[in-house]
């Protein structure tokens, strides 16, 4: 008589919600207020100027309300699209989309400083309580400090379902714990796939080969070193943790104070992160971070860096040399040194319930994309703010249901989801704002003639088609970041750039639209 082991059902995940403000119908808080003011203006125009003036005021108000109400499938209103076009026109007029650095560039100090949002960043290196060196990136404009961890994820291949569920549970606990960590502003996870040059494999084989090895074994290893890297890819993952420079009493902390605070907290953070399936977790040193950012802006240097490391040498890059020599942002693409890139942002999380492997295809290497970078952005909310947010969201959902005599099925589903979220938060669950950036990079064909330009265009079209296909398998909605490709490219790097902190329009005002 055989005893069968119980079959564990695969766990599903979901209930991602887009925050929405209170308002009438599709109007947000700002739109509802504008509707009331428009009604008052029409009545005043009718009383003071007559019917013609009332019709003119009603027409202008209706046009403005239409810009707020009519939205596309990416939840962008007409006002958002107009603002993006106006901002892009201003950028081109000021030629802020063109960047030239180096000795012959436009920068007065003649270095290759990072462009855009990371232009004022500063890099320093410190030691934690375990004696491990870690890099600290400082953005003076926002007073944010970022530490980066390099991880070696174990992967889900040949892993039991229970183990995967345990990893996901620990990851949720790690994110929820960030809400109680003092000073934590945001976190990001970057998974990058790139072609393997084979230098690391050759270095490993040469270091493990003994002098008296048989000729057959030597020939076999030589063939492996020669043929195995062809078509293979490397997958690297980084976790960036961004902290505020503001002290507990409201004052401003310097880099030294933040580094001393981090030095005592890093061992605990890395140990808890290792339980999420991230594998061996270690802080990234200043030299390693320089190599990561330099390779992102100039992918052709990756092979050179691998060769230098295989020879046992240190490239010794400086933070002022990791930026591109030349970069130019377009409406829907970004050209930097020897490559072209396109960055997408997530406009819709997966609907319904999904399995833990929903992002597997999106994270895996693709033959039509030379380098692919998928970055998950998280902004944890502390317990007090999370309670206010979920209750406010629940009241808004109840208001939208009560304001209609026949609420739609989607409105009723949003109300049920808001109630479940409030109940889970009341039981101790954490709350985070999340987003996703996907960057696809293709190498620039050698040459400056028309054929090379068309080759770059064909490669970009193939990369766009590949990401569109992968986003469908991941059940997420992605949209190219039109007009801000350079900023989105920098935000997808493990630099700790918090995009809401760089917006000219406050996030609270944008959420009320």
mmCIF file with all atom_site columns, N, CA, C and O in Angstrom, residues 64-102:
data_model
loop_
_atom_site.group_PDB
_atom_site.id
_atom_site.type_symbol
_atom_site.label_atom_id
_atom_site.label_alt_id
_atom_site.label_comp_id
_atom_site.label_asym_id
_atom_site.label_entity_id
_atom_site.label_seq_id
_atom_site.pdbx_PDB_ins_code
_atom_site.Cartn_x
_atom_site.Cartn_y
_atom_site.Cartn_z
_atom_site.occupancy
_atom_site.B_iso_or_equiv
_atom_site.pdbx_formal_charge
_atom_site.auth_seq_id
_atom_site.auth_comp_id
_atom_site.auth_asym_id
_atom_site.auth_atom_id
_atom_site.pdbx_PDB_model_num
ATOM 1   N N  . UNK A 1 64  ? -12.530 72.083 -20.761 1.00 0.00 ? 64  UNK A N  1
ATOM 2   C CA . UNK A 1 64  ? -11.570 71.808 -19.706 1.00 0.00 ? 64  UNK A CA 1
ATOM 3   C C  . UNK A 1 64  ? -11.942 70.543 -18.939 1.00 0.00 ? 64  UNK A C  1
ATOM 4   O O  . UNK A 1 64  ? -11.073 69.726 -18.600 1.00 0.00 ? 64  UNK A O  1
ATOM 5   N N  . UNK A 1 65  ? -13.232 70.343 -18.686 1.00 0.00 ? 65  UNK A N  1
ATOM 6   C CA . UNK A 1 65  ? -13.649 69.125 -17.996 1.00 0.00 ? 65  UNK A CA 1
ATOM 7   C C  . UNK A 1 65  ? -13.424 67.888 -18.855 1.00 0.00 ? 65  UNK A C  1
ATOM 8   O O  . UNK A 1 65  ? -13.096 66.812 -18.342 1.00 0.00 ? 65  UNK A O  1
ATOM 9   N N  . UNK A 1 66  ? -13.594 68.042 -20.179 1.00 0.00 ? 66  UNK A N  1
ATOM 10  C CA . UNK A 1 66  ? -13.343 66.907 -21.066 1.00 0.00 ? 66  UNK A CA 1
ATOM 11  C C  . UNK A 1 66  ? -11.879 66.492 -21.021 1.00 0.00 ? 66  UNK A C  1
ATOM 12  O O  . UNK A 1 66  ? -11.564 65.293 -21.108 1.00 0.00 ? 66  UNK A O  1
ATOM 13  N N  . UNK A 1 67  ? -10.982 67.466 -20.885 1.00 0.00 ? 67  UNK A N  1
ATOM 14  C CA . UNK A 1 67  ? -9.565  67.133 -20.769 1.00 0.00 ? 67  UNK A CA 1
ATOM 15  C C  . UNK A 1 67  ? -9.260  66.349 -19.500 1.00 0.00 ? 67  UNK A C  1
ATOM 16  O O  . UNK A 1 67  ? -8.292  65.582 -19.458 1.00 0.00 ? 67  UNK A O  1
ATOM 17  N N  . UNK A 1 68  ? -10.090 66.528 -18.476 1.00 0.00 ? 68  UNK A N  1
ATOM 18  C CA . UNK A 1 68  ? -9.878  65.807 -17.223 1.00 0.00 ? 68  UNK A CA 1
ATOM 19  C C  . UNK A 1 68  ? -10.591 64.466 -17.204 1.00 0.00 ? 68  UNK A C  1
ATOM 20  O O  . UNK A 1 68  ? -10.113 63.511 -16.581 1.00 0.00 ? 68  UNK A O  1
ATOM 21  N N  . UNK A 1 69  ? -11.720 64.364 -17.887 1.00 0.00 ? 69  UNK A N  1
ATOM 22  C CA . UNK A 1 69  ? -12.548 63.166 -17.793 1.00 0.00 ? 69  UNK A CA 1
ATOM 23  C C  . UNK A 1 69  ? -12.106 62.097 -18.778 1.00 0.00 ? 69  UNK A C  1
ATOM 24  O O  . UNK A 1 69  ? -11.969 60.920 -18.433 1.00 0.00 ? 69  UNK A O  1
ATOM 25  N N  . UNK A 1 70  ? -11.870 62.480 -20.037 1.00 0.00 ? 70  UNK A N  1
ATOM 26  C CA . UNK A 1 70  ? -11.561 61.504 -21.080 1.00 0.00 ? 70  UNK A CA 1
ATOM 27  C C  . UNK A 1 70  ? -10.147 60.967 -20.852 1.00 0.00 ? 70  UNK A C  1
ATOM 28  O O  . UNK A 1 70  ? -9.172  61.720 -20.883 1.00 0.00 ? 70  UNK A O  1
ATOM 29  N N  . UNK A 1 71  ? -10.046 59.674 -20.631 1.00 0.00 ? 71  UNK A N  1
ATOM 30  C CA . UNK A 1 71  ? -8.762  59.036 -20.359 1.00 0.00 ? 71  UNK A CA 1
ATOM 31  C C  . UNK A 1 71  ? -8.574  57.842 -21.289 1.00 0.00 ? 71  UNK A C  1
ATOM 32  O O  . UNK A 1 71  ? -9.548  57.209 -21.719 1.00 0.00 ? 71  UNK A O  1
ATOM 33  N N  . UNK A 1 72  ? -7.310  57.552 -21.577 1.00 0.00 ? 72  UNK A N  1
ATOM 34  C CA . UNK A 1 72  ? -7.007  56.398 -22.412 1.00 0.00 ? 72  UNK A CA 1
ATOM 35  C C  . UNK A 1 72  ? -6.849  55.162 -21.533 1.00 0.00 ? 72  UNK A C  1
ATOM 36  O O  . UNK A 1 72  ? -7.088  55.194 -20.328 1.00 0.00 ? 72  UNK A O  1
ATOM 37  N N  . UNK A 1 73  ? -6.419  54.054 -22.138 1.00 0.00 ? 73  UNK A N  1
ATOM 38  C CA . UNK A 1 73  ? -6.327  52.814 -21.377 1.00 0.00 ? 73  UNK A CA 1
ATOM 39  C C  . UNK A 1 73  ? -5.179  52.822 -20.374 1.00 0.00 ? 73  UNK A C  1
ATOM 40  O O  . UNK A 1 73  ? -5.091  51.928 -19.532 1.00 0.00 ? 73  UNK A O  1
ATOM 41  N N  . UNK A 1 74  ? -4.293  53.838 -20.468 1.00 0.00 ? 74  UNK A N  1
ATOM 42  C CA . UNK A 1 74  ? -3.205  53.980 -19.504 1.00 0.00 ? 74  UNK A CA 1
ATOM 43  C C  . UNK A 1 74  ? -3.543  54.982 -18.407 1.00 0.00 ? 74  UNK A C  1
ATOM 44  O O  . UNK A 1 74  ? -2.641  55.445 -17.703 1.00 0.00 ? 74  UNK A O  1
ATOM 45  N N  . UNK A 1 75  ? -4.838  55.353 -18.307 1.00 0.00 ? 75  UNK A N  1
ATOM 46  C CA . UNK A 1 75  ? -5.334  56.267 -17.264 1.00 0.00 ? 75  UNK A CA 1
ATOM 47  C C  . UNK A 1 75  ? -4.747  57.675 -17.414 1.00 0.00 ? 75  UNK A C  1
ATOM 48  O O  . UNK A 1 75  ? -4.673  58.410 -16.428 1.00 0.00 ? 75  UNK A O  1
ATOM 49  N N  . UNK A 1 76  ? -4.353  58.030 -18.599 1.00 0.00 ? 76  UNK A N  1
ATOM 50  C CA . UNK A 1 76  ? -3.829  59.380 -18.841 1.00 0.00 ? 76  UNK A CA 1
ATOM 51  C C  . UNK A 1 76  ? -4.937  60.233 -19.444 1.00 0.00 ? 76  UNK A C  1
ATOM 52  O O  . UNK A 1 76  ? -5.564  59.856 -20.441 1.00 0.00 ? 76  UNK A O  1
ATOM 53  N N  . UNK A 1 77  ? -5.157  61.396 -18.846 1.00 0.00 ? 77  UNK A N  1
ATOM 54  C CA . UNK A 1 77  ? -6.178  62.309 -19.342 1.00 0.00 ? 77  UNK A CA 1
ATOM 55  C C  . UNK A 1 77  ? -5.611  63.167 -20.462 1.00 0.00 ? 77  UNK A C  1
ATOM 56  O O  . UNK A 1 77  ? -4.407  63.174 -20.727 1.00 0.00 ? 77  UNK A O  1
ATOM 57  N N  . UNK A 1 78  ? -6.509  63.893 -21.114 1.00 0.00 ? 78  UNK A N  1
ATOM 58  C CA . UNK A 1 78  ? -6.058  64.803 -22.153 1.00 0.00 ? 78  UNK A CA 1
ATOM 59  C C  . UNK A 1 78  ? -5.152  65.890 -21.609 1.00 0.00 ? 78  UNK A C  1
ATOM 60  O O  . UNK A 1 78  ? -4.222  66.337 -22.293 1.00 0.00 ? 78  UNK A O  1
ATOM 61  N N  . UNK A 1 79  ? -5.403  66.318 -20.371 1.00 0.00 ? 79  UNK A N  1
ATOM 62  C CA . UNK A 1 79  ? -4.541  67.331 -19.762 1.00 0.00 ? 79  UNK A CA 1
ATOM 63  C C  . UNK A 1 79  ? -3.138  66.789 -19.554 1.00 0.00 ? 79  UNK A C  1
ATOM 64  O O  . UNK A 1 79  ? -2.149  67.522 -19.726 1.00 0.00 ? 79  UNK A O  1
ATOM 65  N N  . UNK A 1 80  ? -3.011  65.518 -19.190 1.00 0.00 ? 80  UNK A N  1
ATOM 66  C CA . UNK A 1 80  ? -1.690  64.910 -19.030 1.00 0.00 ? 80  UNK A CA 1
ATOM 67  C C  . UNK A 1 80  ? -0.930  64.887 -20.356 1.00 0.00 ? 80  UNK A C  1
ATOM 68  O O  . UNK A 1 80  ? 0.271   65.169 -20.403 1.00 0.00 ? 80  UNK A O  1
ATOM 69  N N  . UNK A 1 81  ? -1.621  64.536 -21.430 1.00 0.00 ? 81  UNK A N  1
ATOM 70  C CA . UNK A 1 81  ? -0.966  64.465 -22.739 1.00 0.00 ? 81  UNK A CA 1
ATOM 71  C C  . UNK A 1 81  ? -0.557  65.853 -23.222 1.00 0.00 ? 81  UNK A C  1
ATOM 72  O O  . UNK A 1 81  ? 0.529   66.023 -23.799 1.00 0.00 ? 81  UNK A O  1
ATOM 73  N N  . UNK A 1 82  ? -1.406  66.840 -22.991 1.00 0.00 ? 82  UNK A N  1
ATOM 74  C CA . UNK A 1 82  ? -1.054  68.216 -23.388 1.00 0.00 ? 82  UNK A CA 1
ATOM 75  C C  . UNK A 1 82  ? 0.143   68.705 -22.581 1.00 0.00 ? 82  UNK A C  1
ATOM 76  O O  . UNK A 1 82  ? 1.071   69.327 -23.129 1.00 0.00 ? 82  UNK A O  1
ATOM 77  N N  . UNK A 1 83  ? 0.154   68.423 -21.285 1.00 0.00 ? 83  UNK A N  1
ATOM 78  C CA . UNK A 1 83  ? 1.280   68.852 -20.444 1.00 0.00 ? 83  UNK A CA 1
ATOM 79  C C  . UNK A 1 83  ? 2.578   68.182 -20.882 1.00 0.00 ? 83  UNK A C  1
ATOM 80  O O  . UNK A 1 83  ? 3.644   68.816 -20.873 1.00 0.00 ? 83  UNK A O  1
ATOM 81  N N  . UNK A 1 84  ? 2.508   66.906 -21.278 1.00 0.00 ? 84  UNK A N  1
ATOM 82  C CA . UNK A 1 84  ? 3.713   66.220 -21.737 1.00 0.00 ? 84  UNK A CA 1
ATOM 83  C C  . UNK A 1 84  ? 4.246   66.844 -23.027 1.00 0.00 ? 84  UNK A C  1
ATOM 84  O O  . UNK A 1 84  ? 5.461   67.023 -23.181 1.00 0.00 ? 84  UNK A O  1
ATOM 85  N N  . UNK A 1 85  ? 3.366   67.175 -23.942 1.00 0.00 ? 85  UNK A N  1
ATOM 86  C CA . UNK A 1 85  ? 3.795   67.799 -25.196 1.00 0.00 ? 85  UNK A CA 1
ATOM 87  C C  . UNK A 1 85  ? 4.392   69.188 -24.952 1.00 0.00 ? 85  UNK A C  1
ATOM 88  O O  . UNK A 1 85  ? 5.413   69.553 -25.544 1.00 0.00 ? 85  UNK A O  1
ATOM 89  N N  . UNK A 1 86  ? 3.769   69.959 -24.079 1.00 0.00 ? 86  UNK A N  1
ATOM 90  C CA . UNK A 1 86  ? 4.293   71.291 -23.776 1.00 0.00 ? 86  UNK A CA 1
ATOM 91  C C  . UNK A 1 86  ? 5.652   71.191 -23.094 1.00 0.00 ? 86  UNK A C  1
ATOM 92  O O  . UNK A 1 86  ? 6.597   71.930 -23.415 1.00 0.00 ? 86  UNK A O  1
ATOM 93  N N  . UNK A 1 87  ? 5.790   70.263 -22.151 1.00 0.00 ? 87  UNK A N  1
ATOM 94  C CA . UNK A 1 87  ? 7.074   70.087 -21.489 1.00 0.00 ? 87  UNK A CA 1
ATOM 95  C C  . UNK A 1 87  ? 8.166   69.637 -22.439 1.00 0.00 ? 87  UNK A C  1
ATOM 96  O O  . UNK A 1 87  ? 9.314   70.089 -22.347 1.00 0.00 ? 87  UNK A O  1
ATOM 97  N N  . UNK A 1 88  ? 7.826   68.746 -23.382 1.00 0.00 ? 88  UNK A N  1
ATOM 98  C CA . UNK A 1 88  ? 8.817   68.287 -24.355 1.00 0.00 ? 88  UNK A CA 1
ATOM 99  C C  . UNK A 1 88  ? 9.228   69.418 -25.295 1.00 0.00 ? 88  UNK A C  1
ATOM 100 O O  . UNK A 1 88  ? 10.399  69.538 -25.652 1.00 0.00 ? 88  UNK A O  1
ATOM 101 N N  . UNK A 1 89  ? 8.267   70.287 -25.677 1.00 0.00 ? 89  UNK A N  1
ATOM 102 C CA . UNK A 1 89  ? 8.593   71.428 -26.528 1.00 0.00 ? 89  UNK A CA 1
ATOM 103 C C  . UNK A 1 89  ? 9.537   72.389 -25.805 1.00 0.00 ? 89  UNK A C  1
ATOM 104 O O  . UNK A 1 89  ? 10.487  72.914 -26.403 1.00 0.00 ? 89  UNK A O  1
ATOM 105 N N  . UNK A 1 90  ? 9.301   72.628 -24.525 1.00 0.00 ? 90  UNK A N  1
ATOM 106 C CA . UNK A 1 90  ? 10.206  73.479 -23.749 1.00 0.00 ? 90  UNK A CA 1
ATOM 107 C C  . UNK A 1 90  ? 11.585  72.852 -23.637 1.00 0.00 ? 90  UNK A C  1
ATOM 108 O O  . UNK A 1 90  ? 12.605  73.550 -23.730 1.00 0.00 ? 90  UNK A O  1
ATOM 109 N N  . UNK A 1 91  ? 11.640  71.541 -23.454 1.00 0.00 ? 91  UNK A N  1
ATOM 110 C CA . UNK A 1 91  ? 12.935  70.859 -23.351 1.00 0.00 ? 91  UNK A CA 1
ATOM 111 C C  . UNK A 1 91  ? 13.730  70.992 -24.644 1.00 0.00 ? 91  UNK A C  1
ATOM 112 O O  . UNK A 1 91  ? 14.940  71.253 -24.621 1.00 0.00 ? 91  UNK A O  1
ATOM 113 N N  . UNK A 1 92  ? 13.084  70.821 -25.776 1.00 0.00 ? 92  UNK A N  1
ATOM 114 C CA . UNK A 1 92  ? 13.774  70.937 -27.068 1.00 0.00 ? 92  UNK A CA 1
ATOM 115 C C  . UNK A 1 92  ? 14.201  72.378 -27.337 1.00 0.00 ? 92  UNK A C  1
ATOM 116 O O  . UNK A 1 92  ? 15.275  72.616 -27.900 1.00 0.00 ? 92  UNK A O  1
ATOM 117 N N  . UNK A 1 93  ? 13.369  73.330 -26.947 1.00 0.00 ? 93  UNK A N  1
ATOM 118 C CA . UNK A 1 93  ? 13.721  74.730 -27.176 1.00 0.00 ? 93  UNK A CA 1
ATOM 119 C C  . UNK A 1 93  ? 14.938  75.130 -26.361 1.00 0.00 ? 93  UNK A C  1
ATOM 120 O O  . UNK A 1 93  ? 15.799  75.885 -26.818 1.00 0.00 ? 93  UNK A O  1
ATOM 121 N N  . UNK A 1 94  ? 15.050  74.604 -25.154 1.00 0.00 ? 94  UNK A N  1
ATOM 122 C CA . UNK A 1 94  ? 16.215  74.885 -24.300 1.00 0.00 ? 94  UNK A CA 1
ATOM 123 C C  . UNK A 1 94  ? 17.377  73.937 -24.577 1.00 0.00 ? 94  UNK A C  1
ATOM 124 O O  . UNK A 1 94  ? 18.432  74.083 -23.971 1.00 0.00 ? 94  UNK A O  1
ATOM 125 N N  . UNK A 1 95  ? 17.164  72.969 -25.484 1.00 0.00 ? 95  UNK A N  1
ATOM 126 C CA . UNK A 1 95  ? 18.161  71.960 -25.833 1.00 0.00 ? 95  UNK A CA 1
ATOM 127 C C  . UNK A 1 95  ? 18.649  71.211 -24.588 1.00 0.00 ? 95  UNK A C  1
ATOM 128 O O  . UNK A 1 95  ? 19.822  70.811 -24.488 1.00 0.00 ? 95  UNK A O  1
ATOM 129 N N  . UNK A 1 96  ? 17.722  71.008 -23.657 1.00 0.00 ? 96  UNK A N  1
ATOM 130 C CA . UNK A 1 96  ? 18.060  70.258 -22.454 1.00 0.00 ? 96  UNK A CA 1
ATOM 131 C C  . UNK A 1 96  ? 18.068  68.754 -22.698 1.00 0.00 ? 96  UNK A C  1
ATOM 132 O O  . UNK A 1 96  ? 18.446  67.994 -21.807 1.00 0.00 ? 96  UNK A O  1
ATOM 133 N N  . UNK A 1 97  ? 17.638  68.329 -23.902 1.00 0.00 ? 97  UNK A N  1
ATOM 134 C CA . UNK A 1 97  ? 17.635  66.906 -24.216 1.00 0.00 ? 97  UNK A CA 1
ATOM 135 C C  . UNK A 1 97  ? 18.958  66.438 -24.797 1.00 0.00 ? 97  UNK A C  1
ATOM 136 O O  . UNK A 1 97  ? 19.135  65.241 -25.047 1.00 0.00 ? 97  UNK A O  1
ATOM 137 N N  . UNK A 1 98  ? 19.893  67.347 -25.017 1.00 0.00 ? 98  UNK A N  1
ATOM 138 C CA . UNK A 1 98  ? 21.200  67.025 -25.589 1.00 0.00 ? 98  UNK A CA 1
ATOM 139 C C  . UNK A 1 98  ? 22.244  67.145 -24.494 1.00 0.00 ? 98  UNK A C  1
ATOM 140 O O  . UNK A 1 98  ? 22.275  68.136 -23.752 1.00 0.00 ? 98  UNK A O  1
ATOM 141 N N  . UNK A 1 99  ? 23.105  66.140 -24.400 1.00 0.00 ? 99  UNK A N  1
ATOM 142 C CA . UNK A 1 99  ? 24.138  66.121 -23.365 1.00 0.00 ? 99  UNK A CA 1
ATOM 143 C C  . UNK A 1 99  ? 25.479  65.778 -23.994 1.00 0.00 ? 99  UNK A C  1
ATOM 144 O O  . UNK A 1 99  ? 25.589  64.797 -24.752 1.00 0.00 ? 99  UNK A O  1
ATOM 145 N N  . UNK A 1 100 ? 26.472  66.599 -23.726 1.00 0.00 ? 100 UNK A N  1
ATOM 146 C CA . UNK A 1 100 ? 27.835  66.365 -24.193 1.00 0.00 ? 100 UNK A CA 1
ATOM 147 C C  . UNK A 1 100 ? 28.779  66.594 -23.022 1.00 0.00 ? 100 UNK A C  1
ATOM 148 O O  . UNK A 1 100 ? 28.705  67.611 -22.326 1.00 0.00 ? 100 UNK A O  1
ATOM 149 N N  . UNK A 1 101 ? 29.671  65.633 -22.796 1.00 0.00 ? 101 UNK A N  1
ATOM 150 C CA . UNK A 1 101 ? 30.589  65.726 -21.670 1.00 0.00 ? 101 UNK A CA 1
ATOM 151 C C  . UNK A 1 101 ? 31.994  65.406 -22.143 1.00 0.00 ? 101 UNK A C  1
ATOM 152 O O  . UNK A 1 101 ? 32.261  65.282 -23.341 1.00 0.00 ? 101 UNK A O  1
ATOM 153 N N  . UNK A 1 102 ? 32.909  65.252 -21.186 1.00 0.00 ? 102 UNK A N  1
ATOM 154 C CA . UNK A 1 102 ? 34.287  64.955 -21.537 1.00 0.00 ? 102 UNK A CA 1
ATOM 155 C C  . UNK A 1 102 ? 35.094  66.211 -21.811 1.00 0.00 ? 102 UNK A C  1
ATOM 156 O O  . UNK A 1 102 ? 34.616  67.346 -21.669 1.00 0.00 ? 102 UNK A O  1
#
